[in-house]
Short mmCIF file of C-alpha atoms and ligand atoms in Angstrom, two decimals:
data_model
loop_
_atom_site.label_atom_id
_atom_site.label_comp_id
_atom_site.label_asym_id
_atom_site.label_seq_id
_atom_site.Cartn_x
_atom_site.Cartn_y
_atom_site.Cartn_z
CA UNK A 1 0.00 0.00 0.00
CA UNK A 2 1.09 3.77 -0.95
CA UNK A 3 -1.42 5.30 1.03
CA UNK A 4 -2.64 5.62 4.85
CA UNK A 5 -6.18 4.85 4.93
CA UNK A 6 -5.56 4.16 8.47
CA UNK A 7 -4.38 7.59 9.82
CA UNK A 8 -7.05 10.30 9.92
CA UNK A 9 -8.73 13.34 11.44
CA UNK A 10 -10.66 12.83 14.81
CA UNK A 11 -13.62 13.52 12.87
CA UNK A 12 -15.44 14.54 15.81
CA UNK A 13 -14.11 17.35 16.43
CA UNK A 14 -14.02 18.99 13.00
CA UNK A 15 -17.74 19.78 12.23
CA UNK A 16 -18.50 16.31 10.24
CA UNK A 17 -21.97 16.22 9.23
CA UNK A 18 -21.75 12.59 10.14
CA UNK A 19 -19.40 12.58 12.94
CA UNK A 20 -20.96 15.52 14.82
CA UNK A 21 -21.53 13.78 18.51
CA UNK A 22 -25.03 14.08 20.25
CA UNK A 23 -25.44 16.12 23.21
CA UNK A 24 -23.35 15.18 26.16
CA UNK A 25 -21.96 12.40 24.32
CA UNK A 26 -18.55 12.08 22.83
CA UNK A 27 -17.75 8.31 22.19
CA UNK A 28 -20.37 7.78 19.00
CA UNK A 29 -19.23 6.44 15.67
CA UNK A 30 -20.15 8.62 12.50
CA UNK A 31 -21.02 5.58 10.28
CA UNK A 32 -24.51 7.62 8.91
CA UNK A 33 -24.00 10.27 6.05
CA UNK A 34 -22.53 9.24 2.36
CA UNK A 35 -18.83 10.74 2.76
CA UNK A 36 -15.46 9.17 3.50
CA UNK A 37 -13.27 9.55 6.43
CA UNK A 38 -9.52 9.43 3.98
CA UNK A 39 -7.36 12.34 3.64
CA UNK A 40 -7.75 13.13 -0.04
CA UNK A 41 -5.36 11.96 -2.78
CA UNK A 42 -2.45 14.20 -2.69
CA UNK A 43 -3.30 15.76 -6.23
CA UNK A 44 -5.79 17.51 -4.48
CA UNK A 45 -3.88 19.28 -2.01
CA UNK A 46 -1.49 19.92 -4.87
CA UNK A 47 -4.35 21.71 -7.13
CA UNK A 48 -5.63 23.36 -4.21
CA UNK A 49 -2.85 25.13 -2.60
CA UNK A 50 -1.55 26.03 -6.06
CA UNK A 51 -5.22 27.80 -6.17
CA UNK A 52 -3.97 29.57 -2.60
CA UNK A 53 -1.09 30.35 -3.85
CA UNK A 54 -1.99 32.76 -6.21
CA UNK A 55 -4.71 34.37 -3.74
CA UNK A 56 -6.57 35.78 -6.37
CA UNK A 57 -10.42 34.42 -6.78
CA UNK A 58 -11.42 36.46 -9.36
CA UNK A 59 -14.48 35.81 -12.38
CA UNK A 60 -13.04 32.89 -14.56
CA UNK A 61 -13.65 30.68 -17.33
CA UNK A 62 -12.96 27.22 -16.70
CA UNK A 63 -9.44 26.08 -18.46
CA UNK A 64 -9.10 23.58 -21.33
CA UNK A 65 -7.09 21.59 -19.33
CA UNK A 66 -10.34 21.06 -17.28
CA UNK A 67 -12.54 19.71 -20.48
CA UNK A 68 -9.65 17.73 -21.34
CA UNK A 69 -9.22 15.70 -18.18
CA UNK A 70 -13.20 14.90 -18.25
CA UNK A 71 -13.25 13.94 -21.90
CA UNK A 72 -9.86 11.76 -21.45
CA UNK A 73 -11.37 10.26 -18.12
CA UNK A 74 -14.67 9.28 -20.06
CA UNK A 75 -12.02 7.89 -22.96
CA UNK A 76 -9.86 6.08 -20.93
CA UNK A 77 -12.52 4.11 -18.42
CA UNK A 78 -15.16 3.63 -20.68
CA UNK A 79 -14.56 4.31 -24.06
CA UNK A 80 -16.67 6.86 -24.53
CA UNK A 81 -16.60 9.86 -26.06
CA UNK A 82 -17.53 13.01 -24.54
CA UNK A 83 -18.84 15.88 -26.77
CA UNK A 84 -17.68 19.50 -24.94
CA UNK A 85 -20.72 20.92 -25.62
CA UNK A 86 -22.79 18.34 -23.67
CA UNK A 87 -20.73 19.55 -20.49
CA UNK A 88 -21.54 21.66 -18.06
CA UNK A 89 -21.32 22.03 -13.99
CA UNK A 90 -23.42 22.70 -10.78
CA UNK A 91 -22.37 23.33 -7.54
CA UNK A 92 -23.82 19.74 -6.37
CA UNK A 93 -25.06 16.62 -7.71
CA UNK A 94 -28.74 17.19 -5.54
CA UNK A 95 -29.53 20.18 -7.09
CA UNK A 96 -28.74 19.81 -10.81
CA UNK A 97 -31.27 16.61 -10.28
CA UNK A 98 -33.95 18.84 -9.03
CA UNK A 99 -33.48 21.83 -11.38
CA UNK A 100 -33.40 18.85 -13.98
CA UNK A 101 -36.52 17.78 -12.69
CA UNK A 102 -38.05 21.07 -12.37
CA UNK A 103 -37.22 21.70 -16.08
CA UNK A 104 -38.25 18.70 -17.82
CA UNK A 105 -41.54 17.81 -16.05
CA UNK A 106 -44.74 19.46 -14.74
CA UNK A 107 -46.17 19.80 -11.76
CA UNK A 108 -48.45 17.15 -11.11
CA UNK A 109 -46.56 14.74 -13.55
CA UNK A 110 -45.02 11.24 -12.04
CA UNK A 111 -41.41 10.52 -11.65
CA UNK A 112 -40.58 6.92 -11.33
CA UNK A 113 -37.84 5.50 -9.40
CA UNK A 114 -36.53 2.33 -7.77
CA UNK A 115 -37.19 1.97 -4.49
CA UNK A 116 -35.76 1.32 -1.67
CA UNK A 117 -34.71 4.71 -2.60
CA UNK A 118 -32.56 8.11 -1.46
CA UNK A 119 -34.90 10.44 0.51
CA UNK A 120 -33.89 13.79 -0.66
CA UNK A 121 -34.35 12.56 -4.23
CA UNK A 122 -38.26 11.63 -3.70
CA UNK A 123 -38.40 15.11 -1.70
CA UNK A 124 -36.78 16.92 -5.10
CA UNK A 125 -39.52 14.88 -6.92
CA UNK A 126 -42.40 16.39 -4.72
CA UNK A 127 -40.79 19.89 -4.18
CA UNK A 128 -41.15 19.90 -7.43
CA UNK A 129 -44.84 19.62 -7.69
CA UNK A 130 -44.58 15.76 -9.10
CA UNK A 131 -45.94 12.40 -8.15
CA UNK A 132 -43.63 10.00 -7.17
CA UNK A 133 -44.22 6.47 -8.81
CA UNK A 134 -42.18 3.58 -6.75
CA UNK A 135 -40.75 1.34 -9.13
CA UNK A 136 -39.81 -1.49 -5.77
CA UNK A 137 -36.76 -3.65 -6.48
CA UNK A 138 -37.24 -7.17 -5.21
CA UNK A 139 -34.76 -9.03 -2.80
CA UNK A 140 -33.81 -12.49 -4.09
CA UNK A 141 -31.36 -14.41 -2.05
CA UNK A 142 -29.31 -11.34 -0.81
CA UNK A 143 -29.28 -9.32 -3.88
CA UNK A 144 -31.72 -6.74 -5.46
CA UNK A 145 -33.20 -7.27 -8.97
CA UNK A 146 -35.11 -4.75 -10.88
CA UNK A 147 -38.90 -5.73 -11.60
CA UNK A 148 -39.05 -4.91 -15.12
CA UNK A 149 -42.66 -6.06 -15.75
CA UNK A 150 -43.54 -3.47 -13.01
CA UNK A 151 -41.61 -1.00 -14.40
CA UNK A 152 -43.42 -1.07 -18.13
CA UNK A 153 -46.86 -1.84 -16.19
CA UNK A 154 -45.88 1.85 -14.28
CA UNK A 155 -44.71 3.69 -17.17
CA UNK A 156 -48.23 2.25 -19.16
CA UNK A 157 -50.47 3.45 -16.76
CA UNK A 158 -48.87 6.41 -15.58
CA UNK A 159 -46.78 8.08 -18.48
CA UNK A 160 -44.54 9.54 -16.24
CA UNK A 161 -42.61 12.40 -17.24
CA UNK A 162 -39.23 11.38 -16.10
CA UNK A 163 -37.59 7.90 -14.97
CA UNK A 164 -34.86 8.99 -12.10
CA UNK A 165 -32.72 6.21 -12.15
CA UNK A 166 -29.73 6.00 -9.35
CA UNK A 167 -26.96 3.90 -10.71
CA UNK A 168 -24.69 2.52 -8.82
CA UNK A 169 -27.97 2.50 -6.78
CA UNK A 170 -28.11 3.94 -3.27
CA UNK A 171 -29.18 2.27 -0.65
CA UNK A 172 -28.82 -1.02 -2.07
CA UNK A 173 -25.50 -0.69 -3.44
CA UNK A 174 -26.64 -2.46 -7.19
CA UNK A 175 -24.47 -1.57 -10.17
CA UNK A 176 -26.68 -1.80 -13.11
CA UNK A 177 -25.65 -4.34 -15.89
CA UNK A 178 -25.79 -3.37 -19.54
CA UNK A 179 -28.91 -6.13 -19.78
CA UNK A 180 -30.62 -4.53 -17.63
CA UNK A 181 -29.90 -1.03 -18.57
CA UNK A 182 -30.41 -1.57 -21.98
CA UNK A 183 -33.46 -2.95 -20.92
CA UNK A 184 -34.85 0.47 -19.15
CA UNK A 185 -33.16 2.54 -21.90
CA UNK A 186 -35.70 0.72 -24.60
CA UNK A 187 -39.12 0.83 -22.61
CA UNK A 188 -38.36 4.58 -21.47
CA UNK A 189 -37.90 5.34 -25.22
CA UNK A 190 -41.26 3.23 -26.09
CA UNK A 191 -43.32 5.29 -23.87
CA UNK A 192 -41.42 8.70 -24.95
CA UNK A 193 -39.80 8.80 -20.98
CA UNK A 194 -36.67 10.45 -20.48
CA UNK A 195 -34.40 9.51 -17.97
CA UNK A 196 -32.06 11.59 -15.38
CA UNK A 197 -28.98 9.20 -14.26
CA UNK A 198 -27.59 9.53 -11.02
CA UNK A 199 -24.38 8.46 -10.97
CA UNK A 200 -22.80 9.86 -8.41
CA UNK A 201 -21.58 6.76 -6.72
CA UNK A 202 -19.78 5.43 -10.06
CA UNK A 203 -16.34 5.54 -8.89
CA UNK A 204 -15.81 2.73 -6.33
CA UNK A 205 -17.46 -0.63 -7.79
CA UNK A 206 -15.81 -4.14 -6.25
CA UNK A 207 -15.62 -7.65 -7.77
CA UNK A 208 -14.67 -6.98 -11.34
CA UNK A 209 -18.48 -4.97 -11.32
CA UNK A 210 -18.08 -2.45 -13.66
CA UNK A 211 -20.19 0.72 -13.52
CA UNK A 212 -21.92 1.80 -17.62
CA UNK A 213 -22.60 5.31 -17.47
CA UNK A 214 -26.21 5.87 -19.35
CA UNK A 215 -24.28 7.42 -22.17
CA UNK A 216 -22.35 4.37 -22.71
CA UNK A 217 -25.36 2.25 -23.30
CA UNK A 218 -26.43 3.14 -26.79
CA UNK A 219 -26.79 5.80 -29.13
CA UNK A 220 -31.07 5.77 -28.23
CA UNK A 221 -29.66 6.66 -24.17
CA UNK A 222 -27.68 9.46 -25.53
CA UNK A 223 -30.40 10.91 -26.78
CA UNK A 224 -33.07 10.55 -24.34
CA UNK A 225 -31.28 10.60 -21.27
CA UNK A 226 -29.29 13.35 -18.93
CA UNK A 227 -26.50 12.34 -17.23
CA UNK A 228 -25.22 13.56 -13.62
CA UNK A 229 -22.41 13.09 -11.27
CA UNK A 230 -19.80 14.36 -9.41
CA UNK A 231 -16.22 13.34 -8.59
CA UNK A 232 -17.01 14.09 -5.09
CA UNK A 233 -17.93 10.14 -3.16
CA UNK A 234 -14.75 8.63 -5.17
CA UNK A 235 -11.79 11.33 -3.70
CA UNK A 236 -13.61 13.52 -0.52
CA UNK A 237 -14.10 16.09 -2.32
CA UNK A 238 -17.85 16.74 -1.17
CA UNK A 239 -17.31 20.00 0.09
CA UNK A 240 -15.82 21.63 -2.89
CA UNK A 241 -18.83 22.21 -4.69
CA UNK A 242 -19.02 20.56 -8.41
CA UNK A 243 -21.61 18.13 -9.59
CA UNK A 244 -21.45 17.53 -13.78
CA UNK A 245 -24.38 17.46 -16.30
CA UNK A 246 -24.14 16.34 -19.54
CA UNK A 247 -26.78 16.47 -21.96
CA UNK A 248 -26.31 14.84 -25.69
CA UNK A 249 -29.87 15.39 -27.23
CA UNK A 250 -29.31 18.86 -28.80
CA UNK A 251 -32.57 20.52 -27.83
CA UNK A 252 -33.11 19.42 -24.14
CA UNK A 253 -29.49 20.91 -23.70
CA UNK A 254 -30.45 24.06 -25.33
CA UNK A 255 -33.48 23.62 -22.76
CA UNK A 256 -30.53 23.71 -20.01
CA UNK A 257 -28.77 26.09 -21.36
CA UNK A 258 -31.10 28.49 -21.22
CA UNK A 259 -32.79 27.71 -17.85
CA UNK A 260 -29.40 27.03 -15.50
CA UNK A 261 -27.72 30.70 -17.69
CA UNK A 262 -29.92 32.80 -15.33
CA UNK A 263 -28.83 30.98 -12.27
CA UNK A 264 -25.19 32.32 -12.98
CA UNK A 265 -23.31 29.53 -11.47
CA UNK A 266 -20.32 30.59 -13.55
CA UNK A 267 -18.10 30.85 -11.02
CA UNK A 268 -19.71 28.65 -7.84
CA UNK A 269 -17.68 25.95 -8.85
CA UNK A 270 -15.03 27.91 -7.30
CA UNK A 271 -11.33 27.81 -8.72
CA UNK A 272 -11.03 25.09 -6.18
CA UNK A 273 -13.23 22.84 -6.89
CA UNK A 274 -12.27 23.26 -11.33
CA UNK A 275 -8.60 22.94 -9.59
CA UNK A 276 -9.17 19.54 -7.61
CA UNK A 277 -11.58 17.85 -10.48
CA UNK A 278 -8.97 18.68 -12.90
CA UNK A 279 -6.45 16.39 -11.12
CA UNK A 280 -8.44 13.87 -10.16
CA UNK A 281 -10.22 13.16 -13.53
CA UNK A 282 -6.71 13.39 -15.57
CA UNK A 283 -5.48 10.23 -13.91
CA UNK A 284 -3.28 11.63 -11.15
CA UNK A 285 -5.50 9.67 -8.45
CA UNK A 286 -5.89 6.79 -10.52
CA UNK A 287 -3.96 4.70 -7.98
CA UNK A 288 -5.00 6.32 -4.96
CA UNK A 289 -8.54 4.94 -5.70
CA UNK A 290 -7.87 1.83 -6.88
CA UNK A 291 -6.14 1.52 -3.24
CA UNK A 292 -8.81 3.16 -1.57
CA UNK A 293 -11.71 0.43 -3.32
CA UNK A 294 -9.47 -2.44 -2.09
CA UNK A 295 -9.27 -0.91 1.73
CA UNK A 296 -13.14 -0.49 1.66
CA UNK A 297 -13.23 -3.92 0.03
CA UNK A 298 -11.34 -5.41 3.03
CA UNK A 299 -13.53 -3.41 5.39
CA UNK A 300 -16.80 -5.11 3.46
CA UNK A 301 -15.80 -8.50 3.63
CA UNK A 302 -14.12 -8.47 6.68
CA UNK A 303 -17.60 -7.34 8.44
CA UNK A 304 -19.78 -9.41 6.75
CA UNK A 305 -17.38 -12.24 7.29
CA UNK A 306 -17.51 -11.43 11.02
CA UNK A 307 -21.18 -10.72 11.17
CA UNK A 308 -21.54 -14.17 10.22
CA UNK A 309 -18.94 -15.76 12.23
CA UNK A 310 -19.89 -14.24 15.49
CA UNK A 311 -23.86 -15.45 14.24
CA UNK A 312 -25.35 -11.73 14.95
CA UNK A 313 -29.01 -11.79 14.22
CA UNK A 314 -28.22 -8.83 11.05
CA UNK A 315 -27.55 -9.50 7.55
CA UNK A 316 -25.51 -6.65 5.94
CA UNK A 317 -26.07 -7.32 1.83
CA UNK A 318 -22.80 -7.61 -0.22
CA UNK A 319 -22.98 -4.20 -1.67
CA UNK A 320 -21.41 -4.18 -4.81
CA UNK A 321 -20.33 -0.29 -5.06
CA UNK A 322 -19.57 2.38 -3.08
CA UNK A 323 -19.49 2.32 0.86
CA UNK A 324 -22.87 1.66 2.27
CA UNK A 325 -24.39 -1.32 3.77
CA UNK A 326 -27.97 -2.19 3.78
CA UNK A 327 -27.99 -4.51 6.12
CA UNK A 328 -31.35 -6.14 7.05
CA UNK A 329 -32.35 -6.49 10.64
CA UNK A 330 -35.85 -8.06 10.24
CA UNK A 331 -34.84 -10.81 12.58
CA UNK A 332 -32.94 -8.34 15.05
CA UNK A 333 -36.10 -8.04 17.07
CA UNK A 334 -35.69 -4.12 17.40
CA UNK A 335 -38.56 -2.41 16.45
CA UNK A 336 -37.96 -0.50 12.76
CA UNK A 337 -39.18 2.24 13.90
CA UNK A 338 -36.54 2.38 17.24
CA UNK A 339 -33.43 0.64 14.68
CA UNK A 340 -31.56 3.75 14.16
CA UNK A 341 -32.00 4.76 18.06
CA UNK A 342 -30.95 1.36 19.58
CA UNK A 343 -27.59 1.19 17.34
CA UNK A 344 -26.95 5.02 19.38
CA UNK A 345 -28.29 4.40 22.44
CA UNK A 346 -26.50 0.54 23.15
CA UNK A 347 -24.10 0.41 20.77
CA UNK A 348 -22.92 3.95 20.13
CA UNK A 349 -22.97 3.62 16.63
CA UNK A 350 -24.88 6.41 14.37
CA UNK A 351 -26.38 4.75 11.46
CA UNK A 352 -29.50 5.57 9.19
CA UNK A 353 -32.90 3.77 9.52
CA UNK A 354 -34.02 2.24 6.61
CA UNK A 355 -37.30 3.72 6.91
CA UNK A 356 -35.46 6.90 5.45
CA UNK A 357 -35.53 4.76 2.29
CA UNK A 358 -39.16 4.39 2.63
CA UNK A 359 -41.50 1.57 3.55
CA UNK A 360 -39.43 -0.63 1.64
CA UNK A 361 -36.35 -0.16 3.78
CA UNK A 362 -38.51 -0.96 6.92
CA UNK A 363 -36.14 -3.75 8.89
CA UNK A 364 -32.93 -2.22 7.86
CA UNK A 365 -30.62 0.25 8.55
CA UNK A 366 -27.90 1.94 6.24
CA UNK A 367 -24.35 1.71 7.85
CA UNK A 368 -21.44 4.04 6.18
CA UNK A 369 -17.97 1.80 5.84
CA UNK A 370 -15.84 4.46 4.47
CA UNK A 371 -14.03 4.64 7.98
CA UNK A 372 -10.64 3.25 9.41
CA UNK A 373 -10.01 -0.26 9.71
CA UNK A 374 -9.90 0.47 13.62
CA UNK A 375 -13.01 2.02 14.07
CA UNK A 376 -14.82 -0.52 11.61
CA UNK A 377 -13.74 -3.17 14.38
CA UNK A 378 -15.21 -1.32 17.27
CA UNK A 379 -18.38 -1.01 15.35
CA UNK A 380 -18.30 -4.34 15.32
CA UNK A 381 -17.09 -4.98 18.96
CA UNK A 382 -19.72 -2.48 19.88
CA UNK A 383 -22.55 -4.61 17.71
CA UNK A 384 -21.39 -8.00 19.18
CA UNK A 385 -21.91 -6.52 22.84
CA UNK A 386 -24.99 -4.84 22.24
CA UNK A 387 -26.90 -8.56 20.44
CA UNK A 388 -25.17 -10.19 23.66
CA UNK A 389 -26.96 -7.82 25.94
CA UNK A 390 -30.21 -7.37 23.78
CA UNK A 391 -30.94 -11.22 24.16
C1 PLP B 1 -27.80 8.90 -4.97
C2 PLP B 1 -27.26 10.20 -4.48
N1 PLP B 1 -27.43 11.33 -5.21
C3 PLP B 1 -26.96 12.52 -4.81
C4 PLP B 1 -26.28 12.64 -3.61
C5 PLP B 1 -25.80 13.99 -3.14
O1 PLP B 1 -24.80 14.49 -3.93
P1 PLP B 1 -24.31 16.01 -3.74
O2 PLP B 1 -23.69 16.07 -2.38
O3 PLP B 1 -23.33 16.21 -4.85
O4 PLP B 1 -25.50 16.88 -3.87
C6 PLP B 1 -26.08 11.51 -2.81
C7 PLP B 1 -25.38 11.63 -1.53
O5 PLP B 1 -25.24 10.72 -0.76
C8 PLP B 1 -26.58 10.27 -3.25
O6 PLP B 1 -26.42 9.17 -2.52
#
């Protein structure tokens, strides 16, 4: 290894959204909120501080060197080739979904998703004026699969305006194959749906799983589809605000165009944020993450392994990217509504319920893994001690 995964802040102390301890309390583990507890890759301080050195943060365009490294990292990982007219930025991932929302549907239209889903997506979807129309994956031995007949039978009756698909999907950690994206892709274009991809957890996928981007999948995706992310859940960079859209289909992206030029985000991608994405998508961190997916990987397996081992009446689901666990507690005999409250109160652990994923995720709980080795043990200590107790 090249890089200290192990060493870190004491994220307690720094004003972590996920760390931040509850009153009177100062011994909980942050394992809630979708960001990573690694110092980032040392490109970034790099850009960054060559950004302070100059001290100047005045009205910019962003550099070539910045369309080049997204093109070349869209070249080199997937083969696919970027246009740089289909590219443009917003300060986060959240809100160029709901402005993309707010654009290409109607108030009172449906927007269908997969559930169990991410909350503040469904909340974009009805802040928005639209219906949200579940789409429910089903859970077959461990794993969730997509329910395609529901998916047409929704789209049939419905016509919704807008499928919001989340790929790598969050909470359940699926990667989408190209069968079954392929297979969205054609019965969204049947029924004249377009699609908005999340992708925002593309960068760390395990197993030999690769992630597709929805411009990847065919020439028909291109030109129905809109594609977000962000660089940010791969390299820490969450905070540096920068989420990508790219639109192919000419006329939705003069749509865009027009709609996002009054917002006059120009410059909130600050020189920063153009500074760290830069590095990061020209290559420069290319072995820094690679290192990173096998740490998490080890912090995965090791758990589940453990989990299993030590017989604990959870089942945390083999996620297959990014750093979340879903792990079912059906046959915990906590209450679903209390889950999230019994991990804190007995086991000092702060996790999300999976009723924040809706009814579907009723029985689970969402558990971060993006921490250190250390600290993913104690969670576990902490988790054996509190099923000893709770029996
Ligand atoms: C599926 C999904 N979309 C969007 C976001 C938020 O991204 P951003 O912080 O760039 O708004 C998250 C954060 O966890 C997420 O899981």
């Amino acid at each position: 290894m090249n890089y200290n995964f192990n060493e870190t802040l004491d994220h307690r102390f720094t004003e972590s959204m996920r760390w931040r301890q509850p009153e009177g309390r100062s011994d909980v583990l942050g394992m809630g909120t979708a960001d990573l507890d690694f110092c980032c890759p040392p490109c970034v301080k790099e850009a960054t501080l060559a950004v302070c050195e100059e001290n100047i943060f005045n009205y910019r365009y962003k550099p070539d060197s910045y369309y080049q490294a997204i093109i070349s990292w869209f070249d080199r990982k997937y083969g696919l080739a970027v246009n740089r007219e289909w590219i443009s930025s917003i300060p986060g991932t959240l809100s160029a979904i709901h402005m993309a929302v707010r654009l290409f549907s109607k108030p009172g239209n449906y927007v269908l998703m997969q559930t169990p889903y991410f909350t503040p997506l469904k909340a974009g979807i009805e802040g928005a004026g639209c219906r949200f129309l579940p789409n429910p994956m089903v859970l077959k031995e461990g794993r969730y699969e997509l329910d395609f007949e529901d998916f047409e039978e929704k789209i049939r009756q419905y016509r919704p305006s807008l499928f919001l698909l989340v790929n790598p999907q969050n909470p359940t950690g699926r990667v989408f194959t190209m069968e079954e994206l392929l297979r969205m892709v054609d019965i969204c274009a049947k029924y004249n749906v377009r699609i908005i991809s999340d992708e925002v957890h593309f960068l760390i996928t395990y197993d030999g799983k690769k992630h597709i981007p929805i411009y990847a999948v065919s020439e028909k995706a291109r030109e129905i589809s809109i594609l977000i992310f962000s660089y940010s859940k791969g390299f820490n960079i969450m905070s540096l605000p920068h989420a990508m859209v790219f639109i192919a289909n000419r006329a939705l992206r003069e749509q865009w165009d027009r709609f996002v030029y009054a917002f006059n985000f120009n410059y909130a991608s600050n020189s920063f944020c153009i500074a760290a994405v830069t590095a990061v998508a020209s290559g420069a961190a290319d072995a820094w993450l690679e290192e990173l997916t096998l740490y998490l990987q080890n912090n995965r397996d090791r758990f589940i392994h453990a989990v299993k081992e030590r017989s604990l009446p959870i089942v945390p689901l083999k996620p297959e990217a990014s750093f979340l666990f879903w792990i079912d507690c059906r046959h915990s005999g906590i209450e679903a509504e209390k889950l999230d409250q019994v991990f804190l109160d007995r086991a000092g652990i702060s996790l999300n319920n999976g009723l924040a994923h809706g009814e579907d995720g009723r029985g689970f709980v969402r558990m971060n893994f993006a921490v250190t080795e250390k600290n993913m043990q104690l969670a576990l200590e902490r988790m054996t001690g509190m099923f000893a107790k709770y029996e």
